[in-house]
mmCIF file of C-alpha atoms in Angstrom:
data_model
loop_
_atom_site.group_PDB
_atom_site.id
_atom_site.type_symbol
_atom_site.label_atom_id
_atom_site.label_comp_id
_atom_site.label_asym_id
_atom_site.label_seq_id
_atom_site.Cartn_x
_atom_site.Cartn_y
_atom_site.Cartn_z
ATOM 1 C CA UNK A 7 5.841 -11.525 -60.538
ATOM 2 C CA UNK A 8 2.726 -12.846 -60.739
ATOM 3 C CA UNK A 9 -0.877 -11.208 -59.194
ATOM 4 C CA UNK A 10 -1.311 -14.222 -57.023
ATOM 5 C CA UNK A 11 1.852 -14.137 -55.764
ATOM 6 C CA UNK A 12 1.845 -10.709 -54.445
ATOM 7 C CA UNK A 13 -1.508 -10.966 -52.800
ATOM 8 C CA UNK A 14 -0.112 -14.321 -51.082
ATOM 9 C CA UNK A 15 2.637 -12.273 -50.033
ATOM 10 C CA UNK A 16 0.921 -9.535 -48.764
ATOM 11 C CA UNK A 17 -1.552 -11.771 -46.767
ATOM 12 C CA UNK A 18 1.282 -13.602 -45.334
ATOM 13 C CA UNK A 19 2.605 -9.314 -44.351
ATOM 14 C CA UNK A 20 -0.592 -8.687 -42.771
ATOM 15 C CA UNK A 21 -0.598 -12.383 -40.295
ATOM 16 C CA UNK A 22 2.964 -11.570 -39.486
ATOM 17 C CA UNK A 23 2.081 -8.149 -38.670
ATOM 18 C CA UNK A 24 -0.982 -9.200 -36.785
ATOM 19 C CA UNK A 25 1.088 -11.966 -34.905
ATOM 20 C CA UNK A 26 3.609 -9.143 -33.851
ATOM 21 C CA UNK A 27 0.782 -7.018 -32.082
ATOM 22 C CA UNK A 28 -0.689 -9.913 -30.748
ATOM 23 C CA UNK A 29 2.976 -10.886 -28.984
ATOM 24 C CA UNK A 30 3.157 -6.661 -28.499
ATOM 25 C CA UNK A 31 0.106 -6.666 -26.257
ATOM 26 C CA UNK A 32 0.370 -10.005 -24.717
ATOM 27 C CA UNK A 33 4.018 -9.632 -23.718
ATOM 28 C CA UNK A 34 2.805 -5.996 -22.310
ATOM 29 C CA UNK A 35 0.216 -7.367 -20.045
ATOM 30 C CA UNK A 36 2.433 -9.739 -18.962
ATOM 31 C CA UNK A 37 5.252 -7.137 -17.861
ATOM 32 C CA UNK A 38 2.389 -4.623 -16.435
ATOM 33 C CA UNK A 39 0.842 -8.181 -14.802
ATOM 34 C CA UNK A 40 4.830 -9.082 -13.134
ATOM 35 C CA UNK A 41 4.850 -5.002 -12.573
ATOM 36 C CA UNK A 42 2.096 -4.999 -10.159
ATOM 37 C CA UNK A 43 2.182 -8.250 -8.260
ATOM 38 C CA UNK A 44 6.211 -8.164 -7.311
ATOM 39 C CA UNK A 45 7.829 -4.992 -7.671
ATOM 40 C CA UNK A 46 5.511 -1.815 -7.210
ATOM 41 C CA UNK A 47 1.365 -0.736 -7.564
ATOM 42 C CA UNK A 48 -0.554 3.225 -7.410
ATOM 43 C CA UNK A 49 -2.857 3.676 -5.778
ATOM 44 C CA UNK A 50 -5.094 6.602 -5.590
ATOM 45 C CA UNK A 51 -5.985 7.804 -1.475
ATOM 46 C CA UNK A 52 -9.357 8.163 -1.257
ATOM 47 C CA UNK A 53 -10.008 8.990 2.459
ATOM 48 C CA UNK A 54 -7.846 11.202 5.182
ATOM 49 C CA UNK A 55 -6.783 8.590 7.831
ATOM 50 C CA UNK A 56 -3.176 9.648 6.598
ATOM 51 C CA UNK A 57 -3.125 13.743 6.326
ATOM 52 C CA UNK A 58 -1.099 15.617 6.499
ATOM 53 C CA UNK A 59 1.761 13.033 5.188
ATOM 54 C CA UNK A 60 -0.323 11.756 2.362
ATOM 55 C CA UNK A 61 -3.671 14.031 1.168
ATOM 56 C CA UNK A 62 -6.742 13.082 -0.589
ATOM 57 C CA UNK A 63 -6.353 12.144 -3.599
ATOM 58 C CA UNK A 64 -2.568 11.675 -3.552
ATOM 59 C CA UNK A 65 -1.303 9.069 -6.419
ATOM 60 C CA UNK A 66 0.868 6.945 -4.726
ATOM 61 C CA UNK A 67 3.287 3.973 -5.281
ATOM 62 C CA UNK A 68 3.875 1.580 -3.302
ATOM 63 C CA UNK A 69 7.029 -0.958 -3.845
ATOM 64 C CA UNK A 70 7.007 -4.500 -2.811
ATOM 65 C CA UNK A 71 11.096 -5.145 -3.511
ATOM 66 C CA UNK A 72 12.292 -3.906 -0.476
ATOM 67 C CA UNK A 73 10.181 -6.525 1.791
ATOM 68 C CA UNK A 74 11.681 -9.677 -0.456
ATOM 69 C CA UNK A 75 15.047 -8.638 1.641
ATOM 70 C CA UNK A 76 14.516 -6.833 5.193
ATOM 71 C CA UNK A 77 11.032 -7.725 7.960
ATOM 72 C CA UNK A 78 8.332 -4.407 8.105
ATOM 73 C CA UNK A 79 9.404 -2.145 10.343
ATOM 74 C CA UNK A 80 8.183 0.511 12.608
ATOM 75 C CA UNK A 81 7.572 4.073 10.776
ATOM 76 C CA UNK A 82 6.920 2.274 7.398
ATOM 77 C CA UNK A 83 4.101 3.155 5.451
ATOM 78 C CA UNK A 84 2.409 -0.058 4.106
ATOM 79 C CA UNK A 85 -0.324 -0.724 1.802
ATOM 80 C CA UNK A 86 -2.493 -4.086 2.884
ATOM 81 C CA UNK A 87 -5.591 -5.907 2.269
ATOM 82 C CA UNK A 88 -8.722 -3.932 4.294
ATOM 83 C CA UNK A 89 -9.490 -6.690 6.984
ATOM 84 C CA UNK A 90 -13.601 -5.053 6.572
ATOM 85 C CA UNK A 91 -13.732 -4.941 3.096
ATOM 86 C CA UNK A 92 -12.930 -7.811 0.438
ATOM 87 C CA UNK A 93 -10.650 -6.105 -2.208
ATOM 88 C CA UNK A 94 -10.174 -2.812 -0.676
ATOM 89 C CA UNK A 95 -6.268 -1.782 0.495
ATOM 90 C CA UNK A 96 -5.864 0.659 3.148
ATOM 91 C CA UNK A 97 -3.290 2.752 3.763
ATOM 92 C CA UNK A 98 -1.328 3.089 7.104
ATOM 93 C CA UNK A 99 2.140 3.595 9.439
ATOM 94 C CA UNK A 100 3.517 0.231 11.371
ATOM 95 C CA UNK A 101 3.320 1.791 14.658
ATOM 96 C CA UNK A 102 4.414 -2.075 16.524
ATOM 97 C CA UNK A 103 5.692 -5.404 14.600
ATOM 98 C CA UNK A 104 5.209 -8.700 16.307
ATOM 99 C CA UNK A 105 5.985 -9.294 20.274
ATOM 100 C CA UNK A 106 5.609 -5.393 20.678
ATOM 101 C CA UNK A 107 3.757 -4.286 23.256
ATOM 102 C CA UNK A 108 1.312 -1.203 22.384
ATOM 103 C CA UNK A 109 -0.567 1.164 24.755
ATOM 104 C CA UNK A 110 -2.309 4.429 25.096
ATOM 105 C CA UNK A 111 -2.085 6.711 27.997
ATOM 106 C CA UNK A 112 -3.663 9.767 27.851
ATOM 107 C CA UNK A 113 -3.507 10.238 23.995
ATOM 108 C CA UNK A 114 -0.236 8.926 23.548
ATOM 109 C CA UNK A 115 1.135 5.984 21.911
ATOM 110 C CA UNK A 116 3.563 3.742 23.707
ATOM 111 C CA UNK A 117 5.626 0.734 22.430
ATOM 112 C CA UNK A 118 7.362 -1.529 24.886
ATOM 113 C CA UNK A 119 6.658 1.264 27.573
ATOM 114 C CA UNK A 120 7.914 4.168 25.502
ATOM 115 C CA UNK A 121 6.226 7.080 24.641
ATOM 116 C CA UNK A 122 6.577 7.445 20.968
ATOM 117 C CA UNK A 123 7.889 10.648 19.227
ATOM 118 C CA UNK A 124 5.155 11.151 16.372
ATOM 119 C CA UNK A 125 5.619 14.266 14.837
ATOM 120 C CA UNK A 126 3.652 13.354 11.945
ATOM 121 C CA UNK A 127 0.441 13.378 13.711
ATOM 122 C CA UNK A 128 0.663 17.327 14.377
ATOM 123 C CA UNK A 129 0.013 16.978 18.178
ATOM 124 C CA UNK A 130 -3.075 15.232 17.577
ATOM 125 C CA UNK A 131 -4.559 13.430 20.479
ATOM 126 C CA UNK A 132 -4.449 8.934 20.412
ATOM 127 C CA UNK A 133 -7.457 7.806 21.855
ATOM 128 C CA UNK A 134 -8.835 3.882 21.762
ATOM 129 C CA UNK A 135 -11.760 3.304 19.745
ATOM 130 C CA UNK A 136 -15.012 0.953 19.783
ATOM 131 C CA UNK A 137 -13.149 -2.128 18.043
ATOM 132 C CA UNK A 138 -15.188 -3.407 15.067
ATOM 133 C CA UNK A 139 -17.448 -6.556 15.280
ATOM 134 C CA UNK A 140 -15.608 -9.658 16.742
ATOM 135 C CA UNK A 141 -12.506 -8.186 17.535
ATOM 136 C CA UNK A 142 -11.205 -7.607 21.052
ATOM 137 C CA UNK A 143 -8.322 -5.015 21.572
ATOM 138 C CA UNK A 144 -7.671 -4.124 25.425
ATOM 139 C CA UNK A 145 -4.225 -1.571 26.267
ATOM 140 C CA UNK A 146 -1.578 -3.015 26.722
ATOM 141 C CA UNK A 147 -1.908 -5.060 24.177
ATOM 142 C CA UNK A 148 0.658 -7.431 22.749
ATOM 143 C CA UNK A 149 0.744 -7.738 19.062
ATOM 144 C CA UNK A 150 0.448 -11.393 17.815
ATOM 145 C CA UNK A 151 3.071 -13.108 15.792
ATOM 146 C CA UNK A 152 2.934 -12.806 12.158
ATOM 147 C CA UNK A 153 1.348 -9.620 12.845
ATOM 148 C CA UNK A 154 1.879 -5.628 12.877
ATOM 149 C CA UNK A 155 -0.309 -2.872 14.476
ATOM 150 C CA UNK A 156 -1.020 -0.125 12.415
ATOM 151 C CA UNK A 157 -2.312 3.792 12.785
ATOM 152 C CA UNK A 158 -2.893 6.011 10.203
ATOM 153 C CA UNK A 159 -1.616 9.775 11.014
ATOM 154 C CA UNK A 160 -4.489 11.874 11.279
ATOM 155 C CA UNK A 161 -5.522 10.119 14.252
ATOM 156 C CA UNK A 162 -9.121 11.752 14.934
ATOM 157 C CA UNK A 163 -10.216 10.744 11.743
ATOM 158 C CA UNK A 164 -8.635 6.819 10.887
ATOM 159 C CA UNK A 165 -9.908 3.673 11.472
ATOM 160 C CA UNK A 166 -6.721 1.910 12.296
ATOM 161 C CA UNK A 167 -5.708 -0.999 13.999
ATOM 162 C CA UNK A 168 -7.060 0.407 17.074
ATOM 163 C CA UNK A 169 -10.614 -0.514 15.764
ATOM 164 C CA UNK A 170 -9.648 -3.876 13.498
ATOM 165 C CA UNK A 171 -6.920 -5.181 15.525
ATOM 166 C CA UNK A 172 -4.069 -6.489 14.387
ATOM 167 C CA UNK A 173 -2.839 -6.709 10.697
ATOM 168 C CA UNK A 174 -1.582 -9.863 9.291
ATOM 169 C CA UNK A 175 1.749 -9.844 7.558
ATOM 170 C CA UNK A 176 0.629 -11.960 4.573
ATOM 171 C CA UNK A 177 -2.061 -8.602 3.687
ATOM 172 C CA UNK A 178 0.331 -6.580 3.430
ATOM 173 C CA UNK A 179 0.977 -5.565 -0.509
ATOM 174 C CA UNK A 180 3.829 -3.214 -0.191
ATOM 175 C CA UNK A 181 5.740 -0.097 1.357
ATOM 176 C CA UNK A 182 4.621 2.997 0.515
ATOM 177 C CA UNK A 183 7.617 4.665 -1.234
ATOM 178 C CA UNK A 184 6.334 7.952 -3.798
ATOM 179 C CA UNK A 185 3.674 10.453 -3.866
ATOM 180 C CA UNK A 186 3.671 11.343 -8.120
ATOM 181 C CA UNK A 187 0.776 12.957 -8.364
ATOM 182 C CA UNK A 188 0.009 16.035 -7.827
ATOM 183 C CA UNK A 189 2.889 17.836 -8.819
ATOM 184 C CA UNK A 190 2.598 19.985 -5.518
ATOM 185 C CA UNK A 191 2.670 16.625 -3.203
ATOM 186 C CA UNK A 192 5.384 15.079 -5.010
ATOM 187 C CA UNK A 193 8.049 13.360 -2.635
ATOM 188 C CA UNK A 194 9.839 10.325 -1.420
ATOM 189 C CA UNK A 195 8.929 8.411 2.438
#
């Protein structure tokens, strides 16, 4: 075998080689890309609008599968677009879907004229708040279609749908399904 030969054939090694990672990575993103947008995303909590259920700092997956075959429902935990804040996703409990009928009396939550169990607000108290600019909420109020009304569980401290309204379907990005991380919070919704 010739010199020239073996250096053409190691060249040729290296492009494959270098062709292979490039497919490696690209084919990666890809998967990661398909990962994210359709099937499930973490997120990291960064405020307490949902204690004690889900803590500061929690690590948290939420899966979008589940909404490609049933409609949100009440009790789920859904992660959606911040209505306030372009690129931000909050974190929250359906507490009404569309054509529901929401109201508070004397710090509690009702839904079609029933008072609502809510066990995971640890007795806390549901007061209105002062809505945010341009939006109007005023108890009863009837959620609009396409719509859900959301609360987040540690009531005194969340800026919920009781300040920004209603919450669009379409924002919604998923169901919250898995604390991971930390070890301590681990569990399943």
């Amino acid at each position: 075998m010739a010199y020239g030969d073996h250096v053409e054939r190691r060249s040729g090694g290296i492009i494959r080689s270098l062709i292979s990672w490039v497919m490696f990575f690209v084919t990666m993103f890809v998967m990661v890309w398909v990962m994210q947008n359709f099937i499930v995303r973490a997120y990291v909590i960064p405020s307490g609008s949902m204690e004690s259920t889900i803590e500061i700092n929690d690590h948290v997956w939420s899966e979008k599968v589940s909404y490609y075959f049933r409609d949100i429902e009440y009790g789920d935990i859904v992660t959606f677009d911040d209505p306030e804040v372009a690129g931000r996703t909050l974190i929250k409990r359906v507490i009404a879907t569309e054509g529901q009928t929401v109201d508070l009396i004397d710090g509690y939550v009702y839904v079609d004229g029933v008072q609502l169990d809510e066990p995971y607000t640890n007795g806390q108290l549901s007061e209105p708040l002062d809505t945010a600019a341009n939006v109007t909420v005023s108890y009863p109020y009837t959620v609009p279609e396409g719509c859900i009304w959301v609360m987040g569980d540690n009531r005194t401290h969340s800026a919920d749908s009781r300040y920004f309204g209603p919450v669009s379907v379409s924002s919604v990005s998923g169901r919250a399904a898995i604390i991971y991380w930390p070890i301590e919070n681990i569990g399943v919704f």
